[in-house]
Coordinates of C-alpha atoms in Angstrom, one line a residue:
M1 CA 144.9 108.2 111.6
E2 CA 146.4 109.6 114.8
A3 CA 150.3 109.9 114.4
I4 CA 152.3 108.1 117.1
V5 CA 155.5 109.7 118.4
K6 CA 158.3 107.7 120.1
V7 CA 160.5 109.5 122.6
L8 CA 163.3 108.5 125.0
V9 CA 163.8 109.9 128.5
C10 CA 166.8 109.5 130.8
G11 CA 167.9 110.5 134.3
A12 CA 170.8 112.5 135.3
V13 CA 173.7 112.5 132.8
H14 CA 176.5 113.9 135.0
G15 CA 178.6 114.2 132.0
Q16 CA 178.5 110.6 130.8
L17 CA 177.4 111.5 127.2
K18 CA 179.4 108.7 125.4
A19 CA 177.6 106.0 127.3
L20 CA 174.3 107.6 127.0
L21 CA 174.4 108.2 123.4
A22 CA 175.9 104.9 122.4
R23 CA 172.9 103.4 124.2
V24 CA 170.4 105.9 122.6
E25 CA 171.8 105.1 118.9
K26 CA 171.5 101.4 119.5
V27 CA 167.9 101.8 120.7
H28 CA 166.9 104.2 118.0
K29 CA 168.3 101.8 115.3
T30 CA 166.5 98.8 116.7
K31 CA 163.3 100.1 118.2
G32 CA 163.0 103.6 116.6
P33 CA 162.9 105.9 115.1
F34 CA 162.7 108.3 118.1
A35 CA 161.8 111.9 117.8
A36 CA 163.7 113.1 120.9
L37 CA 165.6 112.3 124.0
F38 CA 164.7 114.4 127.3
C39 CA 167.3 114.4 130.0
V40 CA 166.1 115.2 133.5
G41 CA 168.7 115.9 136.4
G42 CA 172.3 117.2 136.3
F43 CA 173.5 117.1 132.7
F44 CA 177.2 118.1 133.3
P45 CA 179.8 116.5 135.5
R46 CA 179.2 116.9 139.2
A47 CA 181.0 119.8 140.8
D48 CA 180.7 122.4 143.5
K49 CA 178.8 125.5 142.4
T50 CA 182.2 127.4 142.4
L51 CA 183.1 125.2 139.2
D52 CA 180.0 126.2 137.2
G53 CA 182.0 129.0 135.7
A54 CA 185.2 126.9 134.9
D55 CA 186.2 125.8 131.5
P56 CA 184.3 122.8 130.0
E57 CA 186.0 119.5 130.5
G58 CA 185.5 115.8 129.6
E59 CA 183.1 114.2 126.9
V60 CA 181.1 117.4 126.3
L61 CA 184.1 119.0 124.5
E62 CA 183.7 116.8 121.5
F63 CA 180.2 118.1 121.1
L64 CA 181.2 121.7 121.7
S65 CA 183.8 121.5 119.0
Q66 CA 181.2 120.0 116.6
K67 CA 183.2 116.8 116.2
K68 CA 180.4 114.8 117.3
R69 CA 176.6 115.1 116.8
A70 CA 173.8 113.3 118.7
P71 CA 172.0 110.6 116.7
I72 CA 168.6 112.2 117.7
P73 CA 167.5 115.6 119.0
V74 CA 168.5 115.9 122.7
F75 CA 166.7 118.3 125.1
F76 CA 168.2 118.6 128.6
L77 CA 167.7 120.1 132.0
G78 CA 170.4 120.3 134.8
A79 CA 172.4 123.1 133.6
C80 CA 174.8 123.1 136.4
G81 CA 178.1 121.3 137.2
H82 CA 181.6 121.5 136.0
G83 CA 182.0 124.1 133.2
S84 CA 178.3 124.4 132.7
Q85 CA 178.0 128.2 132.3
A86 CA 180.4 128.2 129.2
A87 CA 179.1 124.9 127.9
V88 CA 175.5 126.1 127.8
D89 CA 176.5 129.1 125.8
M90 CA 178.6 127.1 123.4
L91 CA 176.1 124.3 122.9
S92 CA 173.5 126.9 121.7
Q93 CA 175.9 127.9 118.9
A94 CA 177.1 124.5 117.7
D95 CA 175.4 122.1 115.3
N96 CA 175.3 119.1 117.6
N97 CA 171.6 118.3 117.9
I98 CA 171.7 119.1 121.7
T99 CA 169.5 121.8 123.2
Y100 CA 169.1 123.3 126.6
L101 CA 165.4 123.7 127.2
G102 CA 166.1 126.8 129.6
R103 CA 165.2 127.7 133.1
A104 CA 161.5 127.5 132.8
G105 CA 158.7 127.5 130.2
V106 CA 156.5 125.5 127.9
T107 CA 157.4 124.6 124.3
K108 CA 156.0 122.7 121.5
L109 CA 158.3 120.4 119.5
D110 CA 158.2 119.6 115.9
S111 CA 156.6 116.3 116.6
G112 CA 153.6 118.0 118.2
L113 CA 154.4 117.2 121.7
S114 CA 154.0 119.9 124.3
V115 CA 156.7 120.1 127.0
A116 CA 156.7 122.1 130.1
F117 CA 159.9 122.3 132.0
L118 CA 161.6 123.8 135.2
D119 CA 165.3 123.5 135.8
G120 CA 167.1 123.3 139.1
T121 CA 166.2 122.3 142.6
F122 CA 164.6 124.0 145.6
S123 CA 166.7 126.2 148.0
P124 CA 165.1 128.4 150.4
E125 CA 167.9 131.1 150.2
H126 CA 167.6 131.3 146.4
F127 CA 163.9 130.8 146.0
S128 CA 163.1 133.8 147.7
A129 CA 165.8 136.1 146.3
T130 CA 165.2 138.4 143.3
S131 CA 167.3 137.2 140.4
S132 CA 169.0 139.3 137.9
H133 CA 167.4 137.7 134.7
G134 CA 163.9 138.9 135.5
V135 CA 160.7 137.1 134.8
E136 CA 160.9 137.0 131.1
A137 CA 164.3 135.5 130.8
T138 CA 164.5 131.7 130.9
S139 CA 168.1 131.1 129.8
G140 CA 171.3 130.9 131.9
C141 CA 172.7 128.2 134.3
C142 CA 170.3 127.0 136.8
R143 CA 171.4 125.1 140.1
H144 CA 168.4 126.3 141.9
Y145 CA 165.1 127.8 140.7
T146 CA 163.6 131.0 142.0
H147 CA 160.0 132.2 142.5
E148 CA 160.5 134.1 139.2
D149 CA 161.2 131.0 137.3
L150 CA 157.9 129.6 138.7
A151 CA 156.2 132.6 137.8
V152 CA 157.4 132.3 134.1
L153 CA 156.2 128.7 133.9
K154 CA 152.9 129.4 135.6
K155 CA 152.1 132.2 133.2
Q156 CA 153.1 130.2 130.1
V157 CA 150.9 127.3 131.3
S158 CA 147.9 129.7 132.1
D159 CA 148.3 131.1 128.5
W160 CA 148.7 127.6 126.8
E161 CA 145.9 126.2 124.8
G162 CA 145.1 122.5 125.4
D163 CA 146.7 119.8 127.5
I164 CA 150.4 119.4 128.1
D165 CA 152.0 116.2 127.3
F166 CA 155.2 116.3 129.6
L167 CA 156.4 118.1 132.6
L168 CA 160.2 117.7 133.2
T169 CA 161.8 118.6 136.5
C170 CA 165.0 117.9 138.3
E171 CA 163.4 116.9 141.6
W172 CA 160.4 115.0 142.8
P173 CA 157.2 116.5 143.9
R174 CA 156.6 116.3 147.6
G175 CA 153.8 113.8 148.4
I176 CA 153.9 111.9 145.1
T177 CA 154.2 108.4 147.0
H178 CA 151.0 109.1 149.0
G179 CA 149.0 105.8 149.1
V180 CA 151.9 104.0 147.6
D181 CA 153.8 101.0 149.3
T182 CA 157.4 102.1 149.4
S183 CA 158.8 99.1 151.6
S184 CA 160.5 97.7 148.5
M185 CA 162.3 101.0 147.6
P186 CA 165.8 100.9 149.5
G187 CA 166.9 104.1 151.0
F188 CA 163.5 105.8 150.3
D189 CA 162.7 108.8 152.4
G190 CA 159.2 109.8 152.3
R191 CA 159.8 113.3 153.1
M192 CA 161.8 113.8 149.8
G193 CA 160.6 116.2 147.1
S194 CA 159.6 119.8 146.8
E195 CA 156.2 121.3 147.5
Q196 CA 156.8 123.8 144.8
I197 CA 157.0 121.1 142.3
A198 CA 154.0 119.5 143.7
E199 CA 152.1 122.7 143.3
L200 CA 153.4 123.1 139.8
A201 CA 152.3 119.5 138.8
S202 CA 148.8 120.3 140.2
I203 CA 148.7 123.4 137.9
V204 CA 150.3 121.8 134.7
R205 CA 148.3 118.6 134.9
P206 CA 150.7 116.9 132.4
R207 CA 150.1 113.5 130.9
Y208 CA 153.6 112.4 132.0
H209 CA 155.8 113.9 134.7
Y210 CA 159.4 112.8 134.5
A211 CA 161.9 113.8 137.4
G212 CA 165.5 113.2 138.3
G213 CA 167.0 113.9 141.6
Q214 CA 167.0 110.5 143.2
S215 CA 169.2 107.4 142.5
L216 CA 166.3 105.1 141.8
H217 CA 163.8 104.1 139.3
F218 CA 160.2 104.6 140.3
V219 CA 156.9 104.3 138.3
R220 CA 153.8 105.5 140.2
A221 CA 150.4 104.2 139.3
P222 CA 148.5 106.9 137.3
Y223 CA 146.7 109.5 139.3
V224 CA 143.5 111.3 138.4
N225 CA 143.6 115.2 138.1
P226 CA 140.7 117.1 139.3
D227 CA 138.2 117.8 136.6
R228 CA 138.1 121.4 135.6
G229 CA 135.2 121.2 133.4
A230 CA 136.6 119.7 130.3
G231 CA 137.0 116.2 131.6
A232 CA 139.5 114.6 134.1
H233 CA 142.6 112.8 132.8
V234 CA 145.6 111.0 134.5
T235 CA 149.1 111.9 135.1
R236 CA 151.9 109.2 135.0
F237 CA 154.9 110.0 137.3
V238 CA 158.2 108.4 136.5
S239 CA 161.7 108.8 138.2
L240 CA 164.8 107.7 136.4
A241 CA 168.1 106.9 138.0
P242 CA 171.4 108.6 136.8
V243 CA 173.0 107.2 133.6
T244 CA 174.7 103.9 134.0
T245 CA 173.4 103.3 137.6
Q246 CA 173.8 99.6 138.2
G247 CA 170.6 97.7 139.0
Q248 CA 168.3 100.8 138.2
K249 CA 166.7 101.8 135.1
W250 CA 167.8 105.1 133.8
L251 CA 166.6 105.0 130.1
N252 CA 162.9 104.9 129.3
A253 CA 161.2 104.5 125.9
L254 CA 157.7 105.3 125.1
Q255 CA 155.3 106.0 122.3
L256 CA 152.3 108.3 122.5
V257 CA 150.0 110.4 120.4
P258 CA 150.4 114.2 121.2
A259 CA 147.5 115.5 123.2
A260 CA 146.7 118.1 120.5
D261 CA 146.0 115.2 118.1
M262 CA 143.9 113.0 120.5
T263 CA 140.1 112.7 120.7
P264 CA 138.5 113.8 124.0
D265 CA 137.5 110.3 124.8
K266 CA 140.9 108.9 124.4
L267 CA 142.5 111.8 126.2
H268 CA 140.2 111.3 129.2
E269 CA 140.3 107.6 129.6
I270 CA 140.9 106.6 133.2
P271 CA 143.0 103.3 133.6
E272 CA 141.6 100.7 136.1
N273 CA 144.7 101.0 138.5
S274 CA 144.3 104.9 138.7
T275 CA 144.4 106.4 142.2
P276 CA 143.3 109.8 143.5
C277 CA 145.6 112.8 143.0
P278 CA 148.4 112.6 145.9
Y279 CA 148.6 116.3 146.1
D280 CA 145.1 116.6 147.6
A281 CA 146.5 114.7 150.6
L282 CA 149.4 117.0 150.8
K283 CA 147.3 120.1 150.7
R284 CA 145.2 118.7 153.6
S285 CA 148.2 117.8 155.6
K286 CA 149.5 121.3 155.2
R287 CA 146.3 122.9 156.0
S288 CA 146.3 120.7 159.3
H289 CA 149.9 121.8 160.0
D290 CA 149.1 125.6 159.5
D291 CA 146.1 125.2 161.8
A292 CA 148.2 123.7 164.5
D293 CA 150.7 126.6 164.2
V294 CA 148.0 129.2 164.5
N295 CA 146.5 127.5 167.6
A296 CA 149.9 127.3 169.2
Q297 CA 150.2 131.2 168.9
S298 CA 146.6 132.1 169.8
W299 CA 146.9 131.9 173.7
R300 CA 146.2 135.6 174.0
W301 CA 142.6 135.3 172.9
E302 CA 142.0 131.6 173.7
Q303 CA 139.3 132.3 176.1
N304 CA 137.1 134.1 173.5
K305 CA 138.1 132.0 170.5
R306 CA 135.5 130.0 168.8
P307 CA 136.4 126.8 166.9
R308 CA 137.5 127.2 163.4
I309 CA 134.8 126.2 160.8
A310 CA 135.0 125.0 157.3
E311 CA 132.9 126.5 154.4
S312 CA 129.3 125.8 155.0
R313 CA 127.6 123.7 152.3
L314 CA 124.3 124.4 150.5
A315 CA 121.6 121.7 150.8
P316 CA 122.1 118.9 148.3
G317 CA 121.0 119.8 144.9
V318 CA 120.8 123.6 145.5
V319 CA 123.0 125.6 143.1
K320 CA 124.8 128.9 144.1
D321 CA 122.7 132.1 143.1
K322 CA 123.8 135.5 144.0
R323 CA 120.4 136.8 143.3
K324 CA 119.2 134.8 146.2
T325 CA 122.0 135.7 148.4
V326 CA 122.8 138.4 151.0
F327 CA 125.9 139.6 152.6
V328 CA 125.7 139.8 156.4
G329 CA 128.3 142.0 158.3
N330 CA 129.0 142.8 161.9
L331 CA 128.2 139.4 163.2
P332 CA 128.9 138.5 166.8
F333 CA 132.0 136.1 167.1
V334 CA 129.9 133.8 169.3
C335 CA 127.0 133.6 166.8
S336 CA 126.5 130.0 165.6
E337 CA 125.5 129.0 162.3
Q338 CA 122.1 127.8 163.5
E339 CA 121.5 131.0 165.2
I340 CA 122.2 132.9 161.8
R341 CA 119.8 130.3 160.0
D342 CA 117.1 130.9 162.7
F343 CA 117.4 134.7 162.4
F344 CA 117.1 134.8 158.6
S345 CA 114.4 132.2 158.4
Q346 CA 112.0 135.0 159.6
V347 CA 111.8 136.1 155.9
G348 CA 112.3 132.9 153.9
H349 CA 113.7 129.4 153.5
V350 CA 117.5 129.4 154.1
V351 CA 119.4 126.9 151.9
G352 CA 122.8 127.8 153.0
V353 CA 125.2 129.8 155.2
H354 CA 128.9 130.4 154.2
R355 CA 131.1 131.6 157.0
T356 CA 134.9 131.1 157.2
A357 CA 137.8 132.0 159.5
N358 CA 140.5 134.5 158.9
A359 CA 144.2 133.8 158.4
E360 CA 144.7 133.6 162.1
G361 CA 141.9 130.9 162.4
R362 CA 139.5 133.4 164.1
I363 CA 135.8 133.2 162.9
N364 CA 135.1 136.2 160.6
T365 CA 132.4 138.6 161.5
W366 CA 130.7 138.3 158.1
A367 CA 128.9 135.7 156.1
F368 CA 126.8 135.1 153.0
V369 CA 123.3 133.7 153.4
Q370 CA 121.4 132.1 150.4
F371 CA 117.6 131.8 150.3
S372 CA 115.4 129.6 148.2
T373 CA 113.9 132.7 146.4
V374 CA 115.0 136.0 145.1
E375 CA 112.0 137.5 146.9
A376 CA 113.3 136.2 150.5
A377 CA 116.7 137.8 149.7
E378 CA 115.1 141.2 148.9
K379 CA 112.8 141.0 152.0
A380 CA 116.0 140.3 154.2
C381 CA 117.6 143.4 152.9
H382 CA 114.6 145.5 153.6
D383 CA 113.4 143.9 156.9
L384 CA 116.6 142.7 158.7
H385 CA 119.2 145.5 157.7
L386 CA 120.3 146.9 161.1
A387 CA 118.2 144.5 163.1
E388 CA 119.7 143.1 166.3
L389 CA 121.2 139.6 166.5
N390 CA 122.8 138.6 169.8
G391 CA 123.3 142.1 170.9
R392 CA 124.7 143.5 167.6
E393 CA 123.1 145.4 164.7
V394 CA 123.9 143.4 161.7
R395 CA 124.3 144.9 158.2
V396 CA 122.4 143.1 155.3
D397 CA 123.1 143.9 151.7
K398 CA 122.7 142.2 148.4
A399 CA 125.6 139.9 147.5
S400 CA 127.8 141.2 144.5
Q401 CA 126.5 139.9 141.2
S402 CA 129.8 140.9 139.2
A403 CA 131.1 138.7 136.6
Q404 CA 134.3 136.6 137.2
G405 CA 137.5 137.7 135.2
H406 CA 137.2 140.6 132.9
K407 CA 134.4 143.2 133.3
A408 CA 131.5 142.0 131.4
G409 CA 130.7 144.0 128.2
E410 CA 134.2 145.0 127.5
S411 CA 136.2 143.7 124.5
V412 CA 139.2 141.5 125.1
E413 CA 142.3 141.5 123.0
G414 CA 143.0 138.0 121.9
C415 CA 139.5 136.7 122.4
W416 CA 138.3 134.6 119.3
F417 CA 134.8 136.0 119.5
C418 CA 135.3 139.7 120.2
L419 CA 134.8 141.3 116.9
S420 CA 137.3 144.1 117.7
S421 CA 139.9 141.5 118.4
D422 CA 142.7 140.6 115.7
A423 CA 142.2 136.9 116.7
S424 CA 138.6 136.8 115.4
D425 CA 138.1 135.2 112.1
K426 CA 136.0 137.8 110.2
D427 CA 135.9 135.8 107.0
L428 CA 133.5 133.4 108.6
V429 CA 131.1 136.2 109.8
A430 CA 127.6 136.0 108.0
S431 CA 125.6 138.8 109.6
V432 CA 126.3 141.6 112.2
G433 CA 123.3 143.1 114.1
R434 CA 123.4 145.8 116.7
D435 CA 124.2 143.6 119.6
C436 CA 124.9 140.1 118.2
Y437 CA 126.4 138.5 115.2
I438 CA 126.4 135.2 113.3
A439 CA 129.5 133.4 112.3
L440 CA 130.1 130.0 110.8
D441 CA 131.7 127.3 113.0
K442 CA 135.2 126.2 112.0
G443 CA 134.4 122.7 112.6
P444 CA 130.9 122.3 111.2
V445 CA 128.7 119.2 112.3
S446 CA 126.4 120.0 109.4
D447 CA 126.3 122.3 106.4
H448 CA 124.4 124.7 108.4
H449 CA 126.3 125.0 111.6
V450 CA 126.8 128.6 112.9
L451 CA 127.4 130.5 116.2
I452 CA 125.3 133.4 117.5
I453 CA 127.7 135.6 119.4
P454 CA 127.1 138.8 121.4
I455 CA 129.4 141.5 119.9
E456 CA 130.5 142.5 123.4
H457 CA 132.2 140.1 125.8
Y458 CA 129.4 138.7 128.0
P459 CA 130.1 135.3 129.6
K460 CA 126.6 133.7 129.3
T461 CA 123.2 134.4 128.0
V462 CA 121.6 134.9 131.4
M463 CA 124.0 137.8 132.0
M464 CA 123.4 139.7 128.7
P465 CA 121.6 143.0 128.7
S466 CA 118.0 142.7 127.6
A467 CA 118.5 144.2 124.1
C468 CA 121.2 141.7 123.5
Y469 CA 119.2 138.6 124.6
I470 CA 116.2 139.9 122.6
E471 CA 118.4 140.2 119.3
M472 CA 119.8 136.7 119.9
E473 CA 116.2 135.4 119.9
R474 CA 115.4 137.2 116.8
Y475 CA 118.5 135.6 115.1
L476 CA 117.2 132.2 116.3
S477 CA 113.8 132.7 114.8
A478 CA 115.3 133.8 111.5
L479 CA 117.5 130.8 111.4
K480 CA 114.7 128.6 112.2
S481 CA 112.8 129.9 109.2
A482 CA 115.8 129.6 106.9
F483 CA 116.4 126.1 107.8
A484 CA 112.7 125.2 107.4
S485 CA 112.9 126.6 104.0
V486 CA 115.2 123.8 103.0
G487 CA 113.4 121.0 105.0
R488 CA 115.6 121.1 108.1
A489 CA 115.0 121.8 111.8
L490 CA 117.0 124.0 114.2
I491 CA 118.8 122.7 117.3
A492 CA 121.0 125.1 119.5
F493 CA 123.0 124.7 122.6
E494 CA 125.2 126.8 125.1
R495 CA 127.9 125.7 127.4
Y496 CA 129.0 128.2 130.0
L497 CA 132.4 127.8 131.4
T498 CA 133.9 129.9 134.3
L499 CA 137.1 130.4 132.4
R500 CA 139.9 132.7 133.8
K501 CA 142.0 133.1 130.6
M502 CA 141.3 135.9 128.0
G503 CA 138.8 137.7 130.1
G504 CA 136.7 134.5 130.8
N505 CA 134.1 132.8 128.7
H506 CA 132.7 134.8 125.7
C507 CA 129.1 133.5 125.3
H508 CA 128.5 131.7 122.0
M509 CA 125.4 129.6 121.0
S510 CA 125.9 126.7 118.6
V511 CA 123.1 126.6 116.1
I512 CA 122.8 123.5 113.8
S513 CA 120.4 122.3 111.2
I514 CA 119.3 118.7 111.2
P515 CA 116.9 116.8 108.9
Q516 CA 113.2 117.5 109.9
S517 CA 112.7 113.7 110.2
M518 CA 115.2 113.7 113.2
A519 CA 113.5 116.5 115.0
E520 CA 111.5 114.4 117.3
R521 CA 114.4 112.1 118.2
V522 CA 116.7 115.0 119.5
K523 CA 115.3 115.3 123.0
Q524 CA 115.6 111.5 123.8
A525 CA 119.0 111.5 122.4
F526 CA 120.3 114.2 124.8
L527 CA 118.5 112.5 127.8
D528 CA 120.2 109.2 126.9
K529 CA 123.6 110.8 126.5
G530 CA 123.2 112.8 129.7
R531 CA 122.6 109.8 131.7
E532 CA 126.0 108.4 130.7
Y533 CA 127.5 111.4 132.6
H534 CA 125.0 111.0 135.4
L535 CA 123.0 114.1 134.4
E536 CA 119.3 114.6 135.0
L537 CA 118.4 117.3 132.4
T538 CA 115.6 119.6 133.4
C539 CA 113.0 120.1 130.6
L540 CA 111.5 123.7 130.2
P541 CA 108.4 124.5 128.1
A542 CA 108.7 126.9 125.2
M543 CA 109.0 130.6 126.7
E544 CA 110.1 133.7 124.9
G545 CA 111.9 136.9 126.2
E546 CA 112.8 137.6 129.7
K547 CA 110.3 135.0 131.0
G548 CA 112.3 132.3 129.3
R549 CA 115.5 133.6 130.6
E550 CA 114.3 133.9 134.2
S551 CA 113.2 130.2 134.1
L552 CA 116.7 129.3 133.0
L553 CA 118.4 131.5 135.6
D554 CA 116.3 129.9 138.4
I555 CA 117.8 126.4 137.6
V556 CA 121.4 127.4 136.9
G557 CA 122.0 130.2 139.3
D558 CA 125.8 131.1 139.4
E559 CA 126.9 127.5 138.3
E560 CA 128.4 126.5 135.0
Y561 CA 125.7 124.9 132.7
F562 CA 124.7 123.2 129.5
A563 CA 121.3 124.5 127.9
I564 CA 119.7 123.1 124.8
L565 CA 117.0 124.7 122.5
L566 CA 114.9 122.0 121.0
P567 CA 113.2 122.1 117.5
D568 CA 109.8 122.7 119.1
G569 CA 111.1 125.7 121.1
S570 CA 111.3 123.8 124.5
R571 CA 114.6 123.6 126.2
M572 CA 116.7 121.4 128.4
V573 CA 119.2 122.6 131.0
Q574 CA 121.7 121.1 133.3
P575 CA 123.5 123.1 136.0
L576 CA 127.2 121.7 136.4
M577 CA 128.4 121.6 140.0
R578 CA 132.1 121.4 140.9
D579 CA 132.1 117.5 141.1
Q580 CA 130.3 117.0 137.7
R581 CA 132.2 116.0 134.6
L582 CA 130.8 117.0 131.2
P583 CA 133.1 116.8 128.0
L584 CA 133.4 120.0 126.0
T585 CA 132.2 118.0 123.1
F586 CA 128.9 116.8 124.8
G587 CA 126.6 118.6 122.3
R588 CA 128.5 117.6 119.2
E589 CA 128.7 114.0 120.4
V590 CA 124.9 113.8 120.7
L591 CA 124.2 115.4 117.4
A592 CA 127.1 113.6 115.4
K593 CA 125.7 110.2 116.7
L594 CA 122.2 111.2 115.7
L595 CA 123.4 112.0 112.2
G596 CA 125.2 108.8 111.9
K597 CA 128.7 110.4 111.8
P598 CA 130.2 110.0 115.4
Q599 CA 133.6 111.1 113.9
L600 CA 132.1 114.6 113.8
A601 CA 132.3 114.9 117.5
D602 CA 135.9 116.1 117.2
W603 CA 135.7 119.5 115.6
R604 CA 139.4 119.0 114.4
K605 CA 138.4 116.4 112.1
C606 CA 135.7 118.8 110.5
T607 CA 137.9 121.7 109.6
M608 CA 138.2 123.0 106.2
S609 CA 140.8 124.8 103.9
E610 CA 140.5 128.6 103.8
E611 CA 139.2 128.4 100.4
E612 CA 136.5 125.7 101.3
E613 CA 135.5 128.0 104.2
K614 CA 135.0 131.0 101.9
V615 CA 132.7 128.9 99.6
R616 CA 130.8 127.6 102.5
A617 CA 130.3 131.1 104.0
A618 CA 129.1 132.4 100.7
K619 CA 126.5 129.7 100.2
F620 CA 125.2 130.4 103.8
R621 CA 124.9 134.0 103.2
E622 CA 123.0 133.5 100.1
M623 CA 120.6 131.1 101.7
F624 CA 120.1 133.3 104.8
E625 CA 119.8 136.7 103.2
K626 CA 116.1 136.6 102.9
Y627 CA 115.5 135.9 106.5
D628 CA 118.4 138.1 107.9
V629 CA 117.1 140.3 110.9
V630 CA 119.6 143.1 109.6
Q631 CA 118.1 143.1 106.1
N632 CA 114.6 143.0 107.4
E633 CA 114.8 145.9 109.8

């Protein structure tokens, strides 16, 4: 059963600890227990910045002297105000149940909740200055945050595994009220808030964003964060008034299951009253403002300037494919997109032209042109290189096909699947070949659930060297024979993600055995589940070797994809465009439902103890030994 955690959040304390903790203790006894209290906004008594270094005064002294202790763990921001510098140092050494979160960072509490935080408010003077604490330090008083504080937080968010439950800040994000009726909010200024906090919220994508900085209580309707491939989820923004503010709510109680313990379906539920992400409108507005500034300063070349254009789109249903794309250089400024299309249509069908403007708003002299076939792209490089277009000789070369992130083929420290990495679980390895290896899955859907993984760090099967791909097929054939010997059929799937962390995606193919009696039902099960996510899976006949890989590549191009190998050797594939949502658990969901055990869709509910894993690995090695490609070379 999922563990529910109760927490309290309050607005700026401004030194009124007695009133705050008296209320907290009462609520804790009547509606608790609560695991924590988060305080956003100024924590110490208001004062000019010159008094930050004064001696602490007021109610905080009783906690500094350890005469009093908070009834529940208190985590606060707003380390500025009268005596704040000394108080922060003293609080860290006292046993008072009160903790300063720090300048910036991400932390996980004992309750399992993950909390991202940024202390201070925006000041142009302080933000651009280089602070003395460096990008690794996150302690010390914080009246204003710097770009280094933001760098610390962004780095920790980038390295964080999983979703973040809370983002705590001392000021509002700019644009949070976009699309919201603010007529009933007295004294509200729509320009309030920080663009830095808005950008941060877009990156963190928290489930809850609590902020201080305004003397009012405001709860925004949930907004939907853009889907980054693992499914969209909503953020709930809440502003709380300073403690004891009359007529405004300043203490909020809520209960939730930590994101780390939630099922994907629950985490990605979208409430009916949800709205689009408000920061998208802010970005569009900023771009328009920037364009206006550029145009105002461009009088020197106004006579020759062409209108700025947005990125050209491919035809509907066409995936990006660098194999079918050429780079075109030395284009005339006055050359239109239609003229580029007409010029390249000499050698084949053009499905898209990508040409943008530079930072000053002037059209670039280069573009990318994608054809419908690889042959047409190759012909363009051969026939049209240095050909004349509108009086200029254009350069035509193949588009770069380098992988995103880490260089393909190099091992990456910290990657779970690189055998040379300390992070890989070598106890689960069942067989190691020349280019690939087999490891047992940590959250198995069935007794025979393994992964085939290239030893080197390749992002997807369609980018592997030929020898690696052939060995993976040999392992698939061996596993199919091993499963058949115990009356079971083989199903395999691969999900390619364009990840940026840890060198990008390390390809791994999930291979699972199912009862032979279910083999004919697998295809329809995937088709039915795919339609729930508006997918139209393409079916491919059984093909081996490079021919099979080329057929897959022709469909997916450079896009993310989900590919399935069916028991009869045929395949299904779905390229995943930027606007398509597909849960990471899609393959598991289908097979878990087919096996009559839908709970197995969540791998965390399938994990075993270390001893159980060792027993399972030994049994699999014994079963597979006779068919192992390494043993039979």
